[in-house]
PDB file of C-alpha atoms and ligand atoms in Angstrom:
ATOM      1  CA  UNK X 246      58.507  56.527  51.545  1.00  0.00           C
ATOM      2  CA  UNK X 247      58.836  56.377  55.089  1.00  0.00           C
ATOM      3  CA  UNK X 248      57.727  52.666  55.341  1.00  0.00           C
ATOM      4  CA  UNK X 249      61.137  51.286  56.047  1.00  0.00           C
ATOM      5  CA  UNK X 250      62.381  53.727  58.763  1.00  0.00           C
ATOM      6  CA  UNK X 251      64.211  51.895  61.695  1.00  0.00           C
ATOM      7  CA  UNK X 252      62.881  54.056  64.262  1.00  0.00           C
ATOM      8  CA  UNK X 253      59.366  54.880  65.347  1.00  0.00           C
ATOM      9  CA  UNK X 254      58.062  58.247  64.877  1.00  0.00           C
ATOM     10  CA  UNK X 255      57.217  60.272  67.874  1.00  0.00           C
ATOM     11  CA  UNK X 256      54.015  62.394  68.027  1.00  0.00           C
ATOM     12  CA  UNK X 257      54.124  65.342  65.600  1.00  0.00           C
ATOM     13  CA  UNK X 258      56.988  63.584  63.489  1.00  0.00           C
ATOM     14  CA  UNK X 259      57.181  62.039  60.149  1.00  0.00           C
ATOM     15  CA  UNK X 260      59.925  59.883  59.025  1.00  0.00           C
ATOM     16  CA  UNK X 261      61.314  59.602  55.355  1.00  0.00           C
ATOM     17  CA  UNK X 262      64.153  57.363  53.955  1.00  0.00           C
ATOM     18  CA  UNK X 263      66.589  58.473  51.588  1.00  0.00           C
ATOM     19  CA  UNK X 264      68.302  55.559  49.673  1.00  0.00           C
ATOM     20  CA  UNK X 265      72.183  55.545  48.737  1.00  0.00           C
ATOM     21  CA  UNK X 266      72.552  54.815  44.967  1.00  0.00           C
ATOM     22  CA  UNK X 267      75.360  53.100  43.058  1.00  0.00           C
ATOM     23  CA  UNK X 268      76.233  53.815  39.186  1.00  0.00           C
ATOM     24  CA  UNK X 269      76.260  50.461  37.526  1.00  0.00           C
ATOM     25  CA  UNK X 270      77.595  52.109  34.677  1.00  0.00           C
ATOM     26  CA  UNK X 271      79.188  55.667  34.243  1.00  0.00           C
ATOM     27  CA  UNK X 272      80.369  56.996  30.544  1.00  0.00           C
ATOM     28  CA  UNK X 273      81.537  60.684  30.288  1.00  0.00           C
ATOM     29  CA  UNK X 274      80.746  61.705  26.614  1.00  0.00           C
ATOM     30  CA  UNK X 275      82.430  64.950  26.800  1.00  0.00           C
ATOM     31  CA  UNK X 276      82.980  68.349  28.299  1.00  0.00           C
ATOM     32  CA  UNK X 277      80.078  71.061  27.853  1.00  0.00           C
ATOM     33  CA  UNK X 278      80.268  74.708  27.636  1.00  0.00           C
ATOM     34  CA  UNK X 279      78.736  75.320  31.021  1.00  0.00           C
ATOM     35  CA  UNK X 280      81.707  73.246  32.663  1.00  0.00           C
ATOM     36  CA  UNK X 281      79.607  70.182  33.278  1.00  0.00           C
ATOM     37  CA  UNK X 282      80.283  66.695  31.186  1.00  0.00           C
ATOM     38  CA  UNK X 283      77.599  65.093  29.539  1.00  0.00           C
ATOM     39  CA  UNK X 284      77.278  61.430  30.716  1.00  0.00           C
ATOM     40  CA  UNK X 285      75.457  58.308  30.268  1.00  0.00           C
ATOM     41  CA  UNK X 286      74.625  56.534  33.836  1.00  0.00           C
ATOM     42  CA  UNK X 287      72.896  53.545  34.742  1.00  0.00           C
ATOM     43  CA  UNK X 288      71.689  54.196  38.349  1.00  0.00           C
ATOM     44  CA  UNK X 289      70.291  51.879  40.944  1.00  0.00           C
ATOM     45  CA  UNK X 290      69.444  52.382  44.549  1.00  0.00           C
ATOM     46  CA  UNK X 291      70.498  50.337  47.468  1.00  0.00           C
ATOM     47  CA  UNK X 292      68.891  49.156  50.810  1.00  0.00           C
ATOM     48  CA  UNK X 293      71.324  51.371  52.547  1.00  0.00           C
ATOM     49  CA  UNK X 294      69.467  54.543  53.709  1.00  0.00           C
ATOM     50  CA  UNK X 295      69.431  57.833  55.485  1.00  0.00           C
ATOM     51  CA  UNK X 296      66.582  58.875  57.344  1.00  0.00           C
ATOM     52  CA  UNK X 297      65.085  62.259  57.755  1.00  0.00           C
ATOM     53  CA  UNK X 298      62.721  63.030  60.707  1.00  0.00           C
ATOM     54  CA  UNK X 299      60.317  65.973  59.925  1.00  0.00           C
ATOM     55  CA  UNK X 300      58.328  68.125  62.558  1.00  0.00           C
ATOM     56  CA  UNK X 301      56.534  71.407  62.522  1.00  0.00           C
ATOM     57  CA  UNK X 302      58.731  74.257  63.924  1.00  0.00           C
ATOM     58  CA  UNK X 303      58.941  78.018  64.354  1.00  0.00           C
ATOM     59  CA  UNK X 304      61.331  78.223  61.687  1.00  0.00           C
ATOM     60  CA  UNK X 305      63.226  76.114  58.849  1.00  0.00           C
ATOM     61  CA  UNK X 306      66.208  74.452  60.682  1.00  0.00           C
ATOM     62  CA  UNK X 307      68.215  70.930  60.640  1.00  0.00           C
ATOM     63  CA  UNK X 308      70.074  68.867  63.277  1.00  0.00           C
ATOM     64  CA  UNK X 309      72.116  65.566  62.342  1.00  0.00           C
ATOM     65  CA  UNK X 310      72.841  62.547  64.569  1.00  0.00           C
ATOM     66  CA  UNK X 311      76.578  62.371  63.155  1.00  0.00           C
ATOM     67  CA  UNK X 312      79.243  64.839  64.639  1.00  0.00           C
ATOM     68  CA  UNK X 313      81.075  66.915  61.922  1.00  0.00           C
ATOM     69  CA  UNK X 314      78.247  67.048  59.544  1.00  0.00           C
ATOM     70  CA  UNK X 315      77.373  70.489  58.708  1.00  0.00           C
ATOM     71  CA  UNK X 316      73.989  71.563  59.696  1.00  0.00           C
ATOM     72  CA  UNK X 317      73.876  75.307  58.379  1.00  0.00           C
ATOM     73  CA  UNK X 318      72.783  76.365  55.039  1.00  0.00           C
ATOM     74  CA  UNK X 319      75.428  74.489  53.150  1.00  0.00           C
ATOM     75  CA  UNK X 320      74.081  71.136  53.924  1.00  0.00           C
ATOM     76  CA  UNK X 321      71.920  69.832  50.697  1.00  0.00           C
ATOM     77  CA  UNK X 322      68.712  69.032  53.301  1.00  0.00           C
ATOM     78  CA  UNK X 323      68.785  73.064  53.891  1.00  0.00           C
ATOM     79  CA  UNK X 324      69.601  73.979  50.325  1.00  0.00           C
ATOM     80  CA  UNK X 325      66.487  71.815  49.358  1.00  0.00           C
ATOM     81  CA  UNK X 326      64.339  73.342  51.891  1.00  0.00           C
ATOM     82  CA  UNK X 327      65.460  76.960  50.546  1.00  0.00           C
ATOM     83  CA  UNK X 328      64.949  75.895  46.805  1.00  0.00           C
ATOM     84  CA  UNK X 329      61.385  74.593  47.856  1.00  0.00           C
ATOM     85  CA  UNK X 330      60.697  77.818  49.694  1.00  0.00           C
ATOM     86  CA  UNK X 331      61.739  79.883  46.629  1.00  0.00           C
ATOM     87  CA  UNK X 332      58.579  78.487  44.835  1.00  0.00           C
ATOM     88  CA  UNK X 333      56.533  78.373  48.091  1.00  0.00           C
ATOM     89  CA  UNK X 334      57.119  82.055  48.646  1.00  0.00           C
ATOM     90  CA  UNK X 335      56.982  81.007  52.424  1.00  0.00           C
ATOM     91  CA  UNK X 336      59.042  79.286  55.095  1.00  0.00           C
ATOM     92  CA  UNK X 337      58.566  75.622  55.094  1.00  0.00           C
ATOM     93  CA  UNK X 338      59.014  75.776  59.109  1.00  0.00           C
ATOM     94  CA  UNK X 339      60.091  72.358  59.290  1.00  0.00           C
ATOM     95  CA  UNK X 340      62.671  71.012  61.697  1.00  0.00           C
ATOM     96  CA  UNK X 341      64.556  68.149  59.854  1.00  0.00           C
ATOM     97  CA  UNK X 342      66.724  65.802  61.761  1.00  0.00           C
ATOM     98  CA  UNK X 343      69.130  63.841  59.556  1.00  0.00           C
ATOM     99  CA  UNK X 344      70.024  60.336  60.620  1.00  0.00           C
ATOM    100  CA  UNK X 345      73.178  59.558  58.684  1.00  0.00           C
ATOM    101  CA  UNK X 346      73.968  55.982  57.433  1.00  0.00           C
ATOM    102  CA  UNK X 347      75.252  56.664  53.863  1.00  0.00           C
ATOM    103  CA  UNK X 348      79.040  58.050  54.143  1.00  0.00           C
ATOM    104  CA  UNK X 349      79.956  61.406  52.503  1.00  0.00           C
ATOM    105  CA  UNK X 350      82.351  61.861  49.573  1.00  0.00           C
ATOM    106  CA  UNK X 351      81.743  58.179  48.825  1.00  0.00           C
ATOM    107  CA  UNK X 352      80.120  58.291  45.169  1.00  0.00           C
ATOM    108  CA  UNK X 353      76.819  56.939  46.867  1.00  0.00           C
ATOM    109  CA  UNK X 354      74.690  59.946  46.250  1.00  0.00           C
ATOM    110  CA  UNK X 355      73.714  60.360  50.037  1.00  0.00           C
ATOM    111  CA  UNK X 356      73.506  64.180  49.979  1.00  0.00           C
ATOM    112  CA  UNK X 357      71.521  64.022  46.888  1.00  0.00           C
ATOM    113  CA  UNK X 358      69.011  61.527  48.053  1.00  0.00           C
ATOM    114  CA  UNK X 359      68.605  63.549  51.109  1.00  0.00           C
ATOM    115  CA  UNK X 360      67.901  66.846  49.193  1.00  0.00           C
ATOM    116  CA  UNK X 361      65.413  64.904  46.795  1.00  0.00           C
ATOM    117  CA  UNK X 362      63.625  63.441  50.101  1.00  0.00           C
ATOM    118  CA  UNK X 363      63.325  66.860  51.497  1.00  0.00           C
ATOM    119  CA  UNK X 364      61.601  68.184  48.531  1.00  0.00           C
ATOM    120  CA  UNK X 365      59.179  65.329  48.532  1.00  0.00           C
ATOM    121  CA  UNK X 366      58.495  65.506  52.075  1.00  0.00           C
ATOM    122  CA  UNK X 367      57.901  69.344  52.056  1.00  0.00           C
ATOM    123  CA  UNK X 368      55.331  68.787  49.104  1.00  0.00           C
ATOM    124  CA  UNK X 369      53.532  66.406  51.083  1.00  0.00           C
ATOM    125  CA  UNK X 370      53.741  67.686  54.456  1.00  0.00           C
ATOM    126  CA  UNK X 371      52.923  71.261  53.289  1.00  0.00           C
ATOM    127  CA  UNK X 372      50.211  69.992  50.850  1.00  0.00           C
ATOM    128  CA  UNK X 373      51.600  72.038  48.001  1.00  0.00           C
ATOM    129  CA  UNK X 374      50.826  69.558  45.300  1.00  0.00           C
ATOM    130  CA  UNK X 375      53.808  70.473  42.996  1.00  0.00           C
ATOM    131  CA  UNK X 376      53.849  68.367  40.091  1.00  0.00           C
ATOM    132  CA  UNK X 377      56.680  65.813  39.222  1.00  0.00           C
ATOM    133  CA  UNK X 378      57.843  68.350  36.711  1.00  0.00           C
ATOM    134  CA  UNK X 379      57.975  71.244  39.237  1.00  0.00           C
ATOM    135  CA  UNK X 380      59.895  69.057  41.635  1.00  0.00           C
ATOM    136  CA  UNK X 381      62.273  67.847  39.111  1.00  0.00           C
ATOM    137  CA  UNK X 382      63.242  71.496  38.160  1.00  0.00           C
ATOM    138  CA  UNK X 383      63.960  72.323  41.918  1.00  0.00           C
ATOM    139  CA  UNK X 384      66.031  68.825  42.100  1.00  0.00           C
ATOM    140  CA  UNK X 385      68.016  69.740  39.101  1.00  0.00           C
ATOM    141  CA  UNK X 386      68.909  73.074  40.554  1.00  0.00           C
ATOM    142  CA  UNK X 387      70.560  71.478  43.604  1.00  0.00           C
ATOM    143  CA  UNK X 388      72.796  69.021  41.757  1.00  0.00           C
ATOM    144  CA  UNK X 389      72.842  66.338  38.553  1.00  0.00           C
ATOM    145  CA  UNK X 390      72.106  63.443  40.724  1.00  0.00           C
ATOM    146  CA  UNK X 391      69.120  64.819  42.734  1.00  0.00           C
ATOM    147  CA  UNK X 392      66.411  64.214  40.161  1.00  0.00           C
ATOM    148  CA  UNK X 393      67.112  60.594  40.191  1.00  0.00           C
ATOM    149  CA  UNK X 394      66.228  60.117  43.750  1.00  0.00           C
ATOM    150  CA  UNK X 395      62.736  61.775  43.224  1.00  0.00           C
ATOM    151  CA  UNK X 396      61.698  58.257  42.029  1.00  0.00           C
ATOM    152  CA  UNK X 397      64.581  55.988  42.329  1.00  0.00           C
ATOM    153  CA  UNK X 398      64.018  52.913  40.163  1.00  0.00           C
ATOM    154  CA  UNK X 399      66.680  51.857  38.359  1.00  0.00           C
ATOM    155  CA  UNK X 400      67.104  54.328  35.611  1.00  0.00           C
ATOM    156  CA  UNK X 401      69.325  55.639  32.576  1.00  0.00           C
ATOM    157  CA  UNK X 402      70.551  59.443  33.637  1.00  0.00           C
ATOM    158  CA  UNK X 403      71.685  61.405  30.669  1.00  0.00           C
ATOM    159  CA  UNK X 404      72.617  65.101  29.789  1.00  0.00           C
ATOM    160  CA  UNK X 405      74.654  66.175  33.117  1.00  0.00           C
ATOM    161  CA  UNK X 406      72.869  63.062  35.064  1.00  0.00           C
ATOM    162  CA  UNK X 407      69.432  65.240  35.528  1.00  0.00           C
ATOM    163  CA  UNK X 408      67.642  63.746  32.598  1.00  0.00           C
ATOM    164  CA  UNK X 409      66.173  60.520  34.140  1.00  0.00           C
ATOM    165  CA  UNK X 410      64.753  57.672  32.342  1.00  0.00           C
ATOM    166  CA  UNK X 411      63.506  54.487  33.917  1.00  0.00           C
ATOM    167  CA  UNK X 412      64.627  51.079  32.565  1.00  0.00           C
ATOM    168  CA  UNK X 413      61.453  48.919  33.047  1.00  0.00           C
ATOM    169  CA  UNK X 414      63.230  45.836  31.710  1.00  0.00           C
ATOM    170  CA  UNK X 415      65.527  46.015  34.721  1.00  0.00           C
ATOM    171  CA  UNK X 416      62.827  46.858  37.289  1.00  0.00           C
ATOM    172  CA  UNK X 417      62.953  43.444  38.918  1.00  0.00           C
ATOM    173  CA  UNK X 418      66.629  42.825  38.780  1.00  0.00           C
ATOM    174  CA  UNK X 419      68.415  42.682  41.998  1.00  0.00           C
ATOM    175  CA  UNK X 420      71.613  41.450  43.308  1.00  0.00           C
ATOM    176  CA  UNK X 421      73.733  41.066  46.568  1.00  0.00           C
ATOM    177  CA  UNK X 422      76.261  43.667  46.693  1.00  0.00           C
ATOM    178  CA  UNK X 423      79.318  44.532  49.301  1.00  0.00           C
ATOM    179  CA  UNK X 424      80.484  48.223  49.360  1.00  0.00           C
ATOM    180  CA  UNK X 425      84.143  49.124  50.778  1.00  0.00           C
ATOM    181  CA  UNK X 426      85.139  52.607  51.354  1.00  0.00           C
ATOM    182  CA  UNK X 427      88.523  53.774  52.594  1.00  0.00           C
ATOM    183  CA  UNK X 428      88.565  56.614  55.071  1.00  0.00           C
ATOM    184  CA  UNK X 429      89.183  59.116  52.367  1.00  0.00           C
ATOM    185  CA  UNK X 430      86.520  60.613  50.028  1.00  0.00           C
ATOM    186  CA  UNK X 431      86.717  61.994  46.577  1.00  0.00           C
ATOM    187  CA  UNK X 432      84.920  65.234  45.521  1.00  0.00           C
ATOM    188  CA  UNK X 433      83.040  64.839  42.475  1.00  0.00           C
ATOM    189  CA  UNK X 434      84.571  67.869  40.551  1.00  0.00           C
ATOM    190  CA  UNK X 435      88.100  66.926  41.236  1.00  0.00           C
ATOM    191  CA  UNK X 436      87.204  63.656  39.740  1.00  0.00           C
ATOM    192  CA  UNK X 437      86.112  65.271  36.778  1.00  0.00           C
ATOM    193  CA  UNK X 438      88.944  67.566  36.851  1.00  0.00           C
ATOM    194  CA  UNK X 439      91.266  64.517  36.955  1.00  0.00           C
ATOM    195  CA  UNK X 440      90.104  63.053  33.898  1.00  0.00           C
ATOM    196  CA  UNK X 441      92.634  65.275  32.071  1.00  0.00           C
ATOM    197  CA  UNK X 442      96.114  63.528  32.421  1.00  0.00           C
ATOM    198  CA  UNK X 443      94.841  60.322  33.752  1.00  0.00           C
ATOM    199  CA  UNK X 444      96.428  57.148  32.817  1.00  0.00           C
ATOM    200  CA  UNK X 445      95.781  53.549  33.213  1.00  0.00           C
ATOM    201  CA  UNK X 446      97.501  51.663  35.831  1.00  0.00           C
ATOM    202  CA  UNK X 447      99.535  48.581  34.820  1.00  0.00           C
ATOM    203  CA  UNK X 448      97.562  45.410  36.208  1.00  0.00           C
ATOM    204  CA  UNK X 449      94.090  47.230  36.839  1.00  0.00           C
ATOM    205  CA  UNK X 450      91.217  46.352  34.324  1.00  0.00           C
ATOM    206  CA  UNK X 451      88.976  49.202  33.315  1.00  0.00           C
ATOM    207  CA  UNK X 452      86.952  46.972  30.681  1.00  0.00           C
ATOM    208  CA  UNK X 453      83.293  46.664  30.699  1.00  0.00           C
ATOM    209  CA  UNK X 454      82.100  43.522  32.802  1.00  0.00           C
ATOM    210  CA  UNK X 455      78.620  41.820  32.051  1.00  0.00           C
ATOM    211  CA  UNK X 456      76.432  40.682  34.605  1.00  0.00           C
ATOM    212  CA  UNK X 457      72.862  39.324  33.527  1.00  0.00           C
ATOM    213  CA  UNK X 458      73.401  41.221  30.277  1.00  0.00           C
ATOM    214  CA  UNK X 459      74.025  44.589  32.077  1.00  0.00           C
ATOM    215  CA  UNK X 460      77.432  46.109  30.910  1.00  0.00           C
ATOM    216  CA  UNK X 461      79.229  47.538  34.025  1.00  0.00           C
ATOM    217  CA  UNK X 462      81.892  50.058  33.419  1.00  0.00           C
ATOM    218  CA  UNK X 463      83.062  53.441  34.896  1.00  0.00           C
ATOM    219  CA  UNK X 464      84.962  55.936  33.077  1.00  0.00           C
ATOM    220  CA  UNK X 465      85.924  58.050  35.969  1.00  0.00           C
ATOM    221  CA  UNK X 466      87.798  55.190  37.425  1.00  0.00           C
ATOM    222  CA  UNK X 467      90.897  56.240  34.947  1.00  0.00           C
ATOM    223  CA  UNK X 468      90.949  59.460  36.826  1.00  0.00           C
ATOM    224  CA  UNK X 469      90.438  58.402  40.321  1.00  0.00           C
ATOM    225  CA  UNK X 470      92.804  55.575  40.305  1.00  0.00           C
ATOM    226  CA  UNK X 471      95.539  57.865  38.900  1.00  0.00           C
ATOM    227  CA  UNK X 472      95.463  59.899  42.072  1.00  0.00           C
ATOM    228  CA  UNK X 473      94.289  56.727  44.390  1.00  0.00           C
ATOM    229  CA  UNK X 474      96.121  53.819  42.909  1.00  0.00           C
ATOM    230  CA  UNK X 475      95.096  51.844  46.267  1.00  0.00           C
ATOM    231  CA  UNK X 476      91.393  51.832  44.871  1.00  0.00           C
ATOM    232  CA  UNK X 477      92.562  50.093  41.451  1.00  0.00           C
ATOM    233  CA  UNK X 478      94.491  47.551  43.579  1.00  0.00           C
ATOM    234  CA  UNK X 479      91.435  47.033  45.656  1.00  0.00           C
ATOM    235  CA  UNK X 480      89.219  46.520  42.947  1.00  0.00           C
ATOM    236  CA  UNK X 481      91.485  43.855  41.441  1.00  0.00           C
ATOM    237  CA  UNK X 482      91.502  42.287  44.770  1.00  0.00           C
ATOM    238  CA  UNK X 483      87.757  42.118  44.923  1.00  0.00           C
ATOM    239  CA  UNK X 484      87.654  40.502  41.346  1.00  0.00           C
ATOM    240  CA  UNK X 485      89.702  37.575  42.729  1.00  0.00           C
ATOM    241  CA  UNK X 486      87.308  36.880  45.682  1.00  0.00           C
ATOM    242  CA  UNK X 487      84.985  33.888  45.622  1.00  0.00           C
ATOM    243  CA  UNK X 488      81.417  34.606  44.011  1.00  0.00           C
ATOM    244  CA  UNK X 489      82.532  38.169  42.552  1.00  0.00           C
ATOM    245  CA  UNK X 490      80.632  38.779  39.470  1.00  0.00           C
ATOM    246  CA  UNK X 491      81.838  42.291  38.879  1.00  0.00           C
ATOM    247  CA  UNK X 492      83.781  44.971  40.781  1.00  0.00           C
ATOM    248  CA  UNK X 493      83.878  48.929  40.340  1.00  0.00           C
ATOM    249  CA  UNK X 494      84.036  52.018  41.503  1.00  0.00           C
ATOM    250  CA  UNK X 495      80.731  53.719  42.327  1.00  0.00           C
ATOM    251  CA  UNK X 496      80.244  57.447  40.873  1.00  0.00           C
ATOM    252  CA  UNK X 497      83.254  59.436  41.460  1.00  0.00           C
ATOM    253  CA  UNK X 498      84.223  57.252  44.546  1.00  0.00           C
ATOM    254  CA  UNK X 499      85.924  56.498  46.762  1.00  0.00           C
ATOM    255  CA  UNK X 500      83.328  53.605  47.248  1.00  0.00           C
ATOM    256  CA  UNK X 501      84.067  50.276  45.323  1.00  0.00           C
ATOM    257  CA  UNK X 502      81.417  47.829  45.151  1.00  0.00           C
ATOM    258  CA  UNK X 503      81.186  44.000  44.007  1.00  0.00           C
ATOM    259  CA  UNK X 504      78.172  42.242  43.034  1.00  0.00           C
ATOM    260  CA  UNK X 505      78.192  38.592  44.337  1.00  0.00           C
ATOM    261  CA  UNK X 506      76.304  35.694  43.810  1.00  0.00           C
ATOM    262  CA  UNK X 507      75.158  35.275  47.543  1.00  0.00           C
ATOM    263  CA  UNK X 508      74.643  37.704  50.478  1.00  0.00           C
ATOM    264  CA  UNK X 509      77.164  35.332  52.315  1.00  0.00           C
ATOM    265  CA  UNK X 510      79.971  35.791  49.804  1.00  0.00           C
ATOM    266  CA  UNK X 511      79.322  39.603  50.220  1.00  0.00           C
ATOM    267  CA  UNK X 512      79.695  39.422  53.993  1.00  0.00           C
ATOM    268  CA  UNK X 513      82.746  37.159  53.593  1.00  0.00           C
ATOM    269  CA  UNK X 514      84.276  39.678  51.306  1.00  0.00           C
ATOM    270  CA  UNK X 515      83.960  42.355  53.728  1.00  0.00           C
ATOM    271  CA  UNK X 516      85.421  40.625  56.408  1.00  0.00           C
ATOM    272  CA  UNK X 517      88.316  39.485  54.411  1.00  0.00           C
ATOM    273  CA  UNK X 518      88.840  42.972  53.238  1.00  0.00           C
ATOM    274  CA  UNK X 519      89.201  44.348  56.735  1.00  0.00           C
ATOM    275  CA  UNK X 520      91.309  41.511  57.810  1.00  0.00           C
ATOM    276  CA  UNK X 521      93.763  41.384  54.661  1.00  0.00           C
ATOM    277  CA  UNK X 522      93.502  45.053  53.339  1.00  0.00           C
ATOM    278  CA  UNK X 523      92.667  47.515  55.780  1.00  0.00           C
ATOM    279  CA  UNK X 524      90.985  47.137  59.268  1.00  0.00           C
ATOM    280  CA  UNK X 525      89.479  50.986  59.105  1.00  0.00           C
ATOM    281  CA  UNK X 526      87.502  50.282  55.766  1.00  0.00           C
ATOM    282  CA  UNK X 527      84.083  51.186  56.191  1.00  0.00           C
ATOM    283  CA  UNK X 528      81.839  48.163  54.526  1.00  0.00           C
ATOM    284  CA  UNK X 529      78.050  47.556  53.733  1.00  0.00           C
ATOM    285  CA  UNK X 530      76.653  44.344  52.789  1.00  0.00           C
ATOM    286  CA  UNK X 531      72.997  44.313  51.180  1.00  0.00           C
ATOM    287  CA  UNK X 532      70.899  44.495  47.862  1.00  0.00           C
ATOM    288  CA  UNK X 533      71.193  46.706  44.858  1.00  0.00           C
ATOM    289  CA  UNK X 534      67.761  47.461  43.628  1.00  0.00           C
ATOM    290  CA  UNK X 535      66.091  45.771  46.505  1.00  0.00           C
ATOM    291  CA  UNK X 536      62.373  44.320  45.657  1.00  0.00           C
TER     292      UNK X 536
HETATM  293  O1  C5P H 679      75.747  68.652  39.676  1.00  0.00           O
HETATM  294  P1  C5P H 679      76.657  68.532  40.956  1.00  0.00           P
HETATM  295  O2  C5P H 679      76.617  69.666  42.064  1.00  0.00           O
HETATM  296  O3  C5P H 679      76.549  67.159  41.631  1.00  0.00           O
HETATM  297  O4  C5P H 679      78.085  68.648  40.164  1.00  0.00           O
HETATM  298  C1  C5P H 679      79.175  68.986  41.204  1.00  0.00           C
HETATM  299  C2  C5P H 679      80.398  68.999  40.183  1.00  0.00           C
HETATM  300  O5  C5P H 679      80.828  67.925  39.360  1.00  0.00           O
HETATM  301  C3  C5P H 679      80.199  69.990  39.103  1.00  0.00           C
HETATM  302  O6  C5P H 679      80.426  71.290  39.291  1.00  0.00           O
HETATM  303  C4  C5P H 679      81.076  69.710  38.059  1.00  0.00           C
HETATM  304  O7  C5P H 679      82.679  70.186  37.986  1.00  0.00           O
HETATM  305  C5  C5P H 679      81.177  68.224  38.241  1.00  0.00           C
HETATM  306  N1  C5P H 679      80.280  67.597  37.204  1.00  0.00           N
HETATM  307  C6  C5P H 679      80.474  67.249  35.844  1.00  0.00           C
HETATM  308  N2  C5P H 679      79.732  66.791  35.027  1.00  0.00           N
HETATM  309  C7  C5P H 679      78.622  66.158  35.569  1.00  0.00           C
HETATM  310  C8  C5P H 679      78.300  66.197  36.944  1.00  0.00           C
HETATM  311  C9  C5P H 679      79.246  67.033  37.825  1.00  0.00           C
HETATM  312  O8  C5P H 679      81.533  67.989  35.442  1.00  0.00           O
HETATM  313  N3  C5P H 679      77.723  65.622  34.783  1.00  0.00           N
END
């Protein structure tokens, strides 16, 4: 961690990076008694990252470079620091500055990654030496996606998403990727709620797509596309572009991604999407599971 930060740490600062994720596959197995859904997810990190700058302080607090991001106790960074403090029995006395590159409400796990990195950073900086298992318990209490980010190697995530099993056969697999996100976001609880009463939109394919033996499918697409048909149409538009090997929604949306043969094709797709579909789209070109 911290090796790829784009800015240089000032004296007394330590910089950590928190990668975004995509769901290469997301299957919903059924609703549980606790209100969650059992899932079977294939999760991979991206080279798109937030940064978290830590420094010692008189109290535990945070700031963010992006206006509109809450920096109070509702932010997952603060929640993670508080979860850590429950075990630690003292204040972390860390000031955390979040440099936000991963959009919110996007299905890219930005908040979850920030939370996991906060736990790891506090463990390192305060020399507490909590075990992976202890960190996992704290992470799972913060959200279903948080444990994956403690060690973001390509993994199968089951249970409600918190049971993380690395997939060594895919450890060296990587692909160019392009992400498109409309201005609106989708909240995860609303996506799961929408599952009931969702239907298929004519002309949109939901079937698994196979890339290098990986079956890509997202069973939340049906629910989210019913409410936001534009996402279904954008997915189909992506599938018709040169070099696209697969196109899918990530997590509960609203980000759509396409795996391309080359990084140039990813860039061309992003340009074409802004020119032909919506000039206000947020786009990103890079690599999934960067080596
Ligand atoms: O665990 P997390 O805080 O990310 O979950 C947010 C909400 O998303 C849950 O309260 C639940 O409504 C929904 N969810 C679900 N099944 C999952 C994960 C999340 O129903 N496996």
